[in-house]
Coordinates of C-alpha atoms in Angstrom, one line a residue:
X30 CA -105.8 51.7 117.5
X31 CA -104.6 53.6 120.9
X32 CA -104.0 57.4 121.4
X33 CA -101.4 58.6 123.2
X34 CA -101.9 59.4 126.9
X35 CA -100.5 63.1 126.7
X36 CA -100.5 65.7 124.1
X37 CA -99.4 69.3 123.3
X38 CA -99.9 71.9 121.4
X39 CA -97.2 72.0 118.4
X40 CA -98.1 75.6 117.7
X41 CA -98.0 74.7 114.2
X42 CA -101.1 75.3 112.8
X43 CA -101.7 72.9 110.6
X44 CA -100.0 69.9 112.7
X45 CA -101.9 71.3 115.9
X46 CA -101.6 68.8 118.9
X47 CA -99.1 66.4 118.6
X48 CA -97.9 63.8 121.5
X49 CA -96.2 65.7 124.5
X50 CA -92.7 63.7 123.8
X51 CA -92.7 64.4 120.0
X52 CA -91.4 67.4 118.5
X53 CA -91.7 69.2 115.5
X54 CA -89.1 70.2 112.7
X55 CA -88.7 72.3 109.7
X56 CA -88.1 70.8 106.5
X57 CA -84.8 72.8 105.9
X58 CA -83.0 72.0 109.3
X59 CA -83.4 67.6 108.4
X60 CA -83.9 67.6 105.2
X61 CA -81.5 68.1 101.7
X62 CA -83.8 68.6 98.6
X63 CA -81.9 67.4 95.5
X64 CA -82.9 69.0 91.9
X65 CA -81.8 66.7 89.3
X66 CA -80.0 68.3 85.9
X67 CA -82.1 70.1 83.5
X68 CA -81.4 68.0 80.2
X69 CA -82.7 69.5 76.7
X70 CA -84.0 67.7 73.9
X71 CA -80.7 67.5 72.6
X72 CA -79.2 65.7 75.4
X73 CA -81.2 62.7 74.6
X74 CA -80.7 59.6 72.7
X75 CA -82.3 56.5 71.5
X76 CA -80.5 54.3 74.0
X77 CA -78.4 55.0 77.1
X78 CA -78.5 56.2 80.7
X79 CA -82.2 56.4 81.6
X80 CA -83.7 59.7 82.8
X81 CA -86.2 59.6 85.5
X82 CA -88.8 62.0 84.1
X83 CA -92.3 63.3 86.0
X84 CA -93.9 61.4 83.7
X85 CA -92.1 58.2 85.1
X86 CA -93.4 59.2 88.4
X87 CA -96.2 56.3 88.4
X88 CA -99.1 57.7 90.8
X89 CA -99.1 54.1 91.9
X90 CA -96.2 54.9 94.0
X91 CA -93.7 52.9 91.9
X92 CA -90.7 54.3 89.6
X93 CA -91.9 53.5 85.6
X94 CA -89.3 53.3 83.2
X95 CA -91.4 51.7 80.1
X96 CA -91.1 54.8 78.6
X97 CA -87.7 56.3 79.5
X98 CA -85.8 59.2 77.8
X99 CA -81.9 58.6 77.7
X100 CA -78.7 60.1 77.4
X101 CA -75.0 58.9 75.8
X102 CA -73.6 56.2 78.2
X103 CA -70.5 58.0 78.3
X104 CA -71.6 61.1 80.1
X105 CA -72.7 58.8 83.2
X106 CA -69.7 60.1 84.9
X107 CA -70.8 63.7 84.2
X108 CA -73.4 63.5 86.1
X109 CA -73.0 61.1 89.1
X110 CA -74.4 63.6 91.8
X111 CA -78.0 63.4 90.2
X112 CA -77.9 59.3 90.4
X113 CA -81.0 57.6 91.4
X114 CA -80.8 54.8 93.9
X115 CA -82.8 52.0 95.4
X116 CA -85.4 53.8 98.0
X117 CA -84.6 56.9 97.2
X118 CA -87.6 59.5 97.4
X119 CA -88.7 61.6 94.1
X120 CA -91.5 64.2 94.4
X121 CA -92.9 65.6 91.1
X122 CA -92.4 69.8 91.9
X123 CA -94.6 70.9 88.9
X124 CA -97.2 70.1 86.5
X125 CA -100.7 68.7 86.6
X126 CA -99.4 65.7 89.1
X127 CA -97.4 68.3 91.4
X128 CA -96.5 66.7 94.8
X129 CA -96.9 62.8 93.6
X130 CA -94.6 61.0 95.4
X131 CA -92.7 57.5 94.9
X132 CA -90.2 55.9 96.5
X133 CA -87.8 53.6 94.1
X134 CA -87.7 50.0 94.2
X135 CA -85.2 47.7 93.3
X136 CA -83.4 49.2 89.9
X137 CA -79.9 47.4 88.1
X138 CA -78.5 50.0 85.9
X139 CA -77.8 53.9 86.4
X140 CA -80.9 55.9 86.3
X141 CA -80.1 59.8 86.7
X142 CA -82.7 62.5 88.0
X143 CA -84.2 65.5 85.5
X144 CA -84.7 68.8 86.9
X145 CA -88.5 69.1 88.3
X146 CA -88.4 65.5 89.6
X147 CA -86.8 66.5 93.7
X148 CA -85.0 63.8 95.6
X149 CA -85.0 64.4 99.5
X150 CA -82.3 63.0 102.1
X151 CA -82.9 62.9 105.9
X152 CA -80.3 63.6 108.1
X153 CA -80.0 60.1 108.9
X154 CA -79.1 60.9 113.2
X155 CA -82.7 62.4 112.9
X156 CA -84.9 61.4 110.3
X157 CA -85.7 57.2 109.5
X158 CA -85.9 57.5 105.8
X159 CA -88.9 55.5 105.5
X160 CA -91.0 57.6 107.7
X161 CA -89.7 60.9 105.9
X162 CA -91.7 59.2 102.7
X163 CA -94.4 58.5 104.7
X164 CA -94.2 61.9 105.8
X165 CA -93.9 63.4 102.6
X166 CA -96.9 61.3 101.2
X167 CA -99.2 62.4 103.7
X168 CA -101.8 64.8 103.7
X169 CA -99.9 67.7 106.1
X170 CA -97.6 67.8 103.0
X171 CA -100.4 67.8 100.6
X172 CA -102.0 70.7 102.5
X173 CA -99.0 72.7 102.8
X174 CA -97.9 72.1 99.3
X175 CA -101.7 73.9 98.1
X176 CA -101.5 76.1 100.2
X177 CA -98.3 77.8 98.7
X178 CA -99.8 77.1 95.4
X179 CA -102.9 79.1 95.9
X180 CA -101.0 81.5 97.3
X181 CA -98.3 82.0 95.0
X182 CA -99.9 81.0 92.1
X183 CA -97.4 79.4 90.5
X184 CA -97.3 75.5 89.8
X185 CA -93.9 75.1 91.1
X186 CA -92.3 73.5 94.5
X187 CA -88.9 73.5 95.3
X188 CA -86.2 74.6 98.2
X189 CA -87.3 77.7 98.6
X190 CA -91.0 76.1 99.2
X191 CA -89.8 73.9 101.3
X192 CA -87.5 75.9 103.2
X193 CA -90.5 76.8 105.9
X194 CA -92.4 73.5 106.0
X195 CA -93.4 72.0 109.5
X196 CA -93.4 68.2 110.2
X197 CA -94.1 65.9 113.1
X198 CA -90.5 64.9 114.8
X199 CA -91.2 61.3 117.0
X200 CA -87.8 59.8 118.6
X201 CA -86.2 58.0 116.6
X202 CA -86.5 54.5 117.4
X203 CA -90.4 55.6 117.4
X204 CA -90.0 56.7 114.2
X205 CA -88.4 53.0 112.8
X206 CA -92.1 51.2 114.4
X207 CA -94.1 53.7 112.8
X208 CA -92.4 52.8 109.4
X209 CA -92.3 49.6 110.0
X210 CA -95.6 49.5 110.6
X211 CA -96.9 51.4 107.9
X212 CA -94.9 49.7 105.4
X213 CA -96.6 46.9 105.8
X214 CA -100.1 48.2 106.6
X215 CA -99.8 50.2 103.3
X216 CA -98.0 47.2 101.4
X217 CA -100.7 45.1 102.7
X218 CA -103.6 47.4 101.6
X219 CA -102.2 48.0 98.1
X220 CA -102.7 44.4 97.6
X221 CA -105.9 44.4 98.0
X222 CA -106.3 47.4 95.9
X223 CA -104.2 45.4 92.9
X224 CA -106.4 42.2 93.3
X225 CA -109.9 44.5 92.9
X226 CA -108.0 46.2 90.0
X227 CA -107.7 43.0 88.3
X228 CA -111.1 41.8 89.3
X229 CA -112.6 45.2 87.5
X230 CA -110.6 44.5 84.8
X231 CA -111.0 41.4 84.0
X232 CA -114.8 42.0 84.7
X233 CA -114.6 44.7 81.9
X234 CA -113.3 42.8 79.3
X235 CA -115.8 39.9 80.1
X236 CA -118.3 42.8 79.5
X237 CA -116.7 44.0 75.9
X238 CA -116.2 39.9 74.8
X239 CA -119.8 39.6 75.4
X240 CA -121.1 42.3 73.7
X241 CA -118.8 41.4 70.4
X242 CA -119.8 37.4 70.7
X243 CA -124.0 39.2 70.9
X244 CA -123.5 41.2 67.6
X245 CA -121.3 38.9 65.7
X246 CA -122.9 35.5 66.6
X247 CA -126.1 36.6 67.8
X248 CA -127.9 34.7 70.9
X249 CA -128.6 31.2 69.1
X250 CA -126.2 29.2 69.6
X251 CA -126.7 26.1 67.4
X252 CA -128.0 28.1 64.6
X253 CA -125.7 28.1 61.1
X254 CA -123.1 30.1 60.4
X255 CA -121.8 30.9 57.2
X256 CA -118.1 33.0 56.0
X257 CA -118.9 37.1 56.0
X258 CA -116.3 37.4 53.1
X259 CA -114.1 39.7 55.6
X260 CA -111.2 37.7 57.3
X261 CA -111.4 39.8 60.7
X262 CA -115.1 39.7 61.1
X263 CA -114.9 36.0 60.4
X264 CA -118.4 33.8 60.6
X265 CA -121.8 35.4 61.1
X266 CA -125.4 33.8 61.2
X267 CA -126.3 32.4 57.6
X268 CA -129.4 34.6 57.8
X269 CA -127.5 38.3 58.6
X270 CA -126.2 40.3 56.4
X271 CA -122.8 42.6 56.0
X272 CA -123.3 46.3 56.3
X273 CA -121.1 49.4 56.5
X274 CA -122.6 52.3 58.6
X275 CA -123.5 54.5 55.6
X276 CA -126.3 52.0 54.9
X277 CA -128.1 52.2 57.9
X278 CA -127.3 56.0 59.5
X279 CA -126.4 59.6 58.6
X280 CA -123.4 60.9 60.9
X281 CA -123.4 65.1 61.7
X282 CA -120.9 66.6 62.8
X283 CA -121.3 68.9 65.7
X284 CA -120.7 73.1 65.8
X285 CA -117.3 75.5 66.9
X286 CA -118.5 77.5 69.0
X287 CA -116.4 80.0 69.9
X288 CA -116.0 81.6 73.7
X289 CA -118.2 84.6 72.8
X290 CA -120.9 82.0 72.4
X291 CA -120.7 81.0 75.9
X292 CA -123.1 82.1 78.6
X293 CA -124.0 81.1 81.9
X294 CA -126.9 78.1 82.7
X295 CA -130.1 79.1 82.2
X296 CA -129.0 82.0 79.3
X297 CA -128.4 79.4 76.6
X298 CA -128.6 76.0 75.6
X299 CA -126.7 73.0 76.8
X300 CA -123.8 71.8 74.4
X301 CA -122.9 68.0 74.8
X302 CA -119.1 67.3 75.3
X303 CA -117.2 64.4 75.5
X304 CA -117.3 64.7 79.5
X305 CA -121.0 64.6 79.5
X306 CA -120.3 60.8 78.4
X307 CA -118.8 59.2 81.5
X308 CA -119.3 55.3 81.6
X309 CA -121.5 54.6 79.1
X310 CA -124.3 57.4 80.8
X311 CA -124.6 60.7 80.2
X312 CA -122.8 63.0 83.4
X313 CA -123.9 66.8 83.7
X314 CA -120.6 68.4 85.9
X315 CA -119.0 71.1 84.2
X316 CA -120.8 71.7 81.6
X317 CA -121.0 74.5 79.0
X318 CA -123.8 76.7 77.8
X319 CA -124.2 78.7 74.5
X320 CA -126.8 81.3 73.0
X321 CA -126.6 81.0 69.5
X322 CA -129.4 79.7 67.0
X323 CA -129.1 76.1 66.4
X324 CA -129.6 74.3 63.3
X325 CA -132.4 71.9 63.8
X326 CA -130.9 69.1 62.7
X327 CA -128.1 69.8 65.4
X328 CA -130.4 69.9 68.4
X329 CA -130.2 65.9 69.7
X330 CA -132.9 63.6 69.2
X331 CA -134.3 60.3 71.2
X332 CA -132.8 57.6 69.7
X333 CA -129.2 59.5 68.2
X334 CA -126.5 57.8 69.5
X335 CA -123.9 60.8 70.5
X336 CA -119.9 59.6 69.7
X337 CA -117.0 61.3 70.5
X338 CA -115.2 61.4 67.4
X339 CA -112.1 63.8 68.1
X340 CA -109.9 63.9 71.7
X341 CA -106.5 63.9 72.7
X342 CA -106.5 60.4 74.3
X343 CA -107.1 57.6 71.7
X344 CA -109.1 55.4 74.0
X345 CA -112.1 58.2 74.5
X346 CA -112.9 58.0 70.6
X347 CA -116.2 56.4 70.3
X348 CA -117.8 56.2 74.0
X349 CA -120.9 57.2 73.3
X350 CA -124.4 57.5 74.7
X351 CA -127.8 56.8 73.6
X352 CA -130.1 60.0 73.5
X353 CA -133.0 59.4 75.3
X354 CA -135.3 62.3 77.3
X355 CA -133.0 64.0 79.4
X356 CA -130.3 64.6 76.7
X357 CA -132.9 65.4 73.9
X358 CA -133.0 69.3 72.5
X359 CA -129.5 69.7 73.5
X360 CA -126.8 70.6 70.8
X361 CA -123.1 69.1 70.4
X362 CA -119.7 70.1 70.0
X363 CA -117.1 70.2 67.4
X364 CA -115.4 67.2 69.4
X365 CA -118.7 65.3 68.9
X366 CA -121.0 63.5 65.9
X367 CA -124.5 62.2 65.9
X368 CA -124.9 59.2 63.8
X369 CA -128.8 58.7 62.9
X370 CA -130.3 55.7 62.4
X371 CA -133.8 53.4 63.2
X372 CA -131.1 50.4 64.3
X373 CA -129.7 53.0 67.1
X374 CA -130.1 50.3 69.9
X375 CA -128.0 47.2 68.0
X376 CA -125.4 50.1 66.6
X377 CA -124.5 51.8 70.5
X378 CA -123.0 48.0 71.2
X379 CA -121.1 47.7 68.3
X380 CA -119.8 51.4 69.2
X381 CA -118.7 49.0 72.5
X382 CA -117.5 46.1 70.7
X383 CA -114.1 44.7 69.8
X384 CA -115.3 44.6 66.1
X385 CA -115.5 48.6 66.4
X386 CA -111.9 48.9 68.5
X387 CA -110.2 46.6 65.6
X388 CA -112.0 49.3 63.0
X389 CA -110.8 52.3 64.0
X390 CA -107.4 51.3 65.4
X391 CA -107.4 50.5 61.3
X392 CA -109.0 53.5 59.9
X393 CA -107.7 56.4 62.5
X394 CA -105.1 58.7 61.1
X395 CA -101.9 59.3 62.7
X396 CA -101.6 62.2 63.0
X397 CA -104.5 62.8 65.1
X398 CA -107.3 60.8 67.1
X399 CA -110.6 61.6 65.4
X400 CA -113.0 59.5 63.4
X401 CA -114.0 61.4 60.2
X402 CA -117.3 60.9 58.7
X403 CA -115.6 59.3 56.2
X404 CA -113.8 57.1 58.3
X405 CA -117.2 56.3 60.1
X406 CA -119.1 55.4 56.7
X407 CA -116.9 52.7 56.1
X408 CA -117.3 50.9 59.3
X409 CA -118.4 47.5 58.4
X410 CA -120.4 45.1 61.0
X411 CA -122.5 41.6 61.1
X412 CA -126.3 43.1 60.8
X413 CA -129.2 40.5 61.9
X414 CA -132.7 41.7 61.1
X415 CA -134.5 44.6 63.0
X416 CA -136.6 42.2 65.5
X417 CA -133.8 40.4 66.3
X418 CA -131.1 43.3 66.8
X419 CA -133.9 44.5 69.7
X420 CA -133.5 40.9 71.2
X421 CA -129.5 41.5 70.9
X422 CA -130.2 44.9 72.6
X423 CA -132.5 43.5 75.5
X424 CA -130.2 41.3 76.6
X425 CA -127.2 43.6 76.6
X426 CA -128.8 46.0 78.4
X427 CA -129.5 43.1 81.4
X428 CA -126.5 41.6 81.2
X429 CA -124.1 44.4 81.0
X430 CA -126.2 46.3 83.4
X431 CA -125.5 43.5 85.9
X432 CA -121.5 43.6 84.9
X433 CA -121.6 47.4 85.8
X434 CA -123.1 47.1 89.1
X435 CA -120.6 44.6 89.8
X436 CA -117.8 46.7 89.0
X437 CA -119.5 49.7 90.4
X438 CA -119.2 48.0 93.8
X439 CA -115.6 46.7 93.0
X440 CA -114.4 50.6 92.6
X441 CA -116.3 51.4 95.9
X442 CA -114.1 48.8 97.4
X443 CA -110.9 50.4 95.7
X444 CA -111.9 54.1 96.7
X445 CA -112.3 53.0 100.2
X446 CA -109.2 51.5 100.5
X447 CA -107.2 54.2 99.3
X448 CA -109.1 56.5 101.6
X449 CA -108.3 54.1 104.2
X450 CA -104.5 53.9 103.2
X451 CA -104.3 57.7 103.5
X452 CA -106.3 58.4 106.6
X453 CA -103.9 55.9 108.2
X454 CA -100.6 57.2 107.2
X455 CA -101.9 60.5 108.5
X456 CA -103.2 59.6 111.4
X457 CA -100.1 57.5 112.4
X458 CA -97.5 60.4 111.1
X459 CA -99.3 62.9 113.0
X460 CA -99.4 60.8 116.4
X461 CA -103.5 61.0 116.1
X462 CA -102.9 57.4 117.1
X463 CA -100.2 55.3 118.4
X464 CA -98.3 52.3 116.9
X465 CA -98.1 49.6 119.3
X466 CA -96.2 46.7 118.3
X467 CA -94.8 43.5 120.3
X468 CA -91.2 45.0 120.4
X469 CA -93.1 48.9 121.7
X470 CA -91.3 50.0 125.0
X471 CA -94.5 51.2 125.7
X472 CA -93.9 55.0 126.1
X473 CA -96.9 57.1 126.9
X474 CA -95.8 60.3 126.7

């Protein structure tokens, strides 16, 4: 892509030079932010007027409304000013995803707009609405939305932070090619994103079908079968038997320790979380140290297969990792049990399988995620003989090891195409580089 011929300095810090025909603007002279209605919970009903929510805020870029809140149908008139339209603009202005941005898509029925979700309006002799969203989704907003965070330390945005913002101001009929463009640069790259997203899924649940076909059906495949005498396990190799996990493996739960215990690395010993457990390997960022003596029989051994047992989010509960040297002599949280056993190899698969997913979906309690020793001991799983659950485990290490690298490189792929996309929009917002098109007039500023 070209540069511009000319350039000045914006004396903006953070936009610094700019092209010598563009100007810059703050926020507050072009732009209206619109706070929607701050509705309680007992506004809300079980069917109605939607309420776009942070949480339907999609970080995809698109407006979700799978899980909608809603009020009365017949206070839509009440509240007409906070209306949400097709292409409008939301921002989330707090929370954990402060500053995500969408813009809406085609929507038939009356949505209307909570209180920390801002909708922004241009001042449409100025501003092309598309390249405000551009604007607002780049990284000089992203910047100058952290900035005010770290320095006023609160997890807000809103008018007032706003108010003083600086942004790039090209002419206008500039402005309509550099949306243009970038809508369908960024449409066209999200694409691409979407189709790797479904090749890494797809790739994934090859992975998990694989693994439940190895330790249900085993590797022969003309050998007999007969019925387990369980209707959801189904058929399983005449010559394997039925277990549940309290025949083959004790389960430990691991220790509360409590914030005095903690120390810095190097002070104490290491205690295994569920975010040491990321993919299937163990992962060593933020972890957490303790001095306290430790039970011996809570200090990991090679060959313990480590499950988290306890979380917030329902689809953590039972990733797990196989101890092995670098994760031996380490102790475990509260979140956290070790399960025991010699058949620790054929066991971390079924921990991966389908079989165990249908389990636990069946034994977990409502009222929170966690599997209970209890719960555990009753897990019940096609078991072939020892020699032939270390074939079962030989080639599910190859073949899933094969799987991972192929979706390893698929997510590289992904990650380098968002990079891309947000480089780009940057890049192009900021006048770092210049749209050209066939209908350009070609100014070189």
């Amino acid at each position: 892509m070209e540069k511009y011929i000319n350039y000045k300095d914006s004396e903006i810090k953070w936009l610094g030079n700019i092209p010598a025909h563009w100007e810059s603007f703050r926020f507050i002279d072009n732009v209206f932010l619109r706070h929607g209605y701050q509705f309680r919970d007992y506004d809300f009903t079980n069917d109605g007027v939607r309420i776009v929510k942070i949480s339907q805020l999609n970080p995809k870029g698109k407006l979700d409304l799978t899980k909608s809140s809603f009020i009365a149908s017949d206070r839509l008139k009440s509240f007409k000013s906070i209306r949400v339209y097709q292409d409008d603009i939301l921002m989330a202005l707090t929370g954990g995803t402060i500053g995500k941005i969408i813009r809406v898509g085609p929507i038939d029925e009356p949505i209307l707009q909570n209180y920390r979700v801002g909708n922004f309006f241009p001042d449409k002799k100025k501003l092309n609405k598309t390249f405000l969203f551009f604007l607002l989704a780049s990284q000089i907003t992203e910047e100058q939305i952290n900035y005010l965070l770290n320095r006023n330390g609160q997890p807000n945005i809103g008018k007032e932070s706003f108010k003083n913002m600086f942004f790039t101001l090209p002419p206008l009929p500039e402005q309509n090619q550099i949306a243009n463009y970038l809508d369908a640069k960024t449409t066209a790259i999200d694409k691409k994103i979407k189709l790797l997203q479904q090749k890494t899924k797809h790739y994934k649940n090859y992975r998990k079908n694989l693994i439940n076909e190895a330790i249900t059906k085993g590797l022969d495949n003309v050998v007999k079968l007969k019925f387990s005498g369980i209707d959801w396990l189904g058929s399983i190799p005449e010559h394997w038997q039925v277990k549940r996990l309290k025949d083959v493996g004790k389960a430990i739960i691991g220790i509360v320790y409590s914030p005095s215990d903690i120390v810095d690395q190097g002070e104490g010993i290491l205690v295994l979380r569920s975010s040491n457990i990321q993919n299937d390997k163990p992962c060593f960022l933020n972890n957490v140290y303790v001095n306290k003596v430790i039970p011996k029989h809570h200090l990991t051994k090679v060959g313990d297969i480590l499950i988290c047992s306890r979380n917030g989010s329902r689809r953590l509960i039972g990733k797990n990792i196989v101890i092995d040297e670098k994760t031996k002599d380490y102790t475990f949280g509260a979140f956290m049990t070790v399960l025991r056993s010699k058949n620790y190899r054929f066991l971390s698969y079924f921990f991966k399988s389908i079989l165990f997913d249908f389990q636990s979906g069946v034994f977990m309690t409502s009222t929170i995620n966690q599997l209970t020793v209890s719960t555990l001991y009753k897990l019940s799983f096609a078991f072939p003989p020892f020699q032939e659950q270390l074939q079962i485990a030989d080639y599910l290490d190859d073949k899933t090891a094969t799987i991972d690298n192929i979706v390893k490189n698929i997510e590289t792929q992904i990650s380098t195409l968002k990079e891309l996309r947000k480089t780009l929009i940057n890049e192009v917002v900021t006048g770092k580089v210049k749209v050209v098109t066939s209908t350009s007039n070609h100014q070189n500023g």
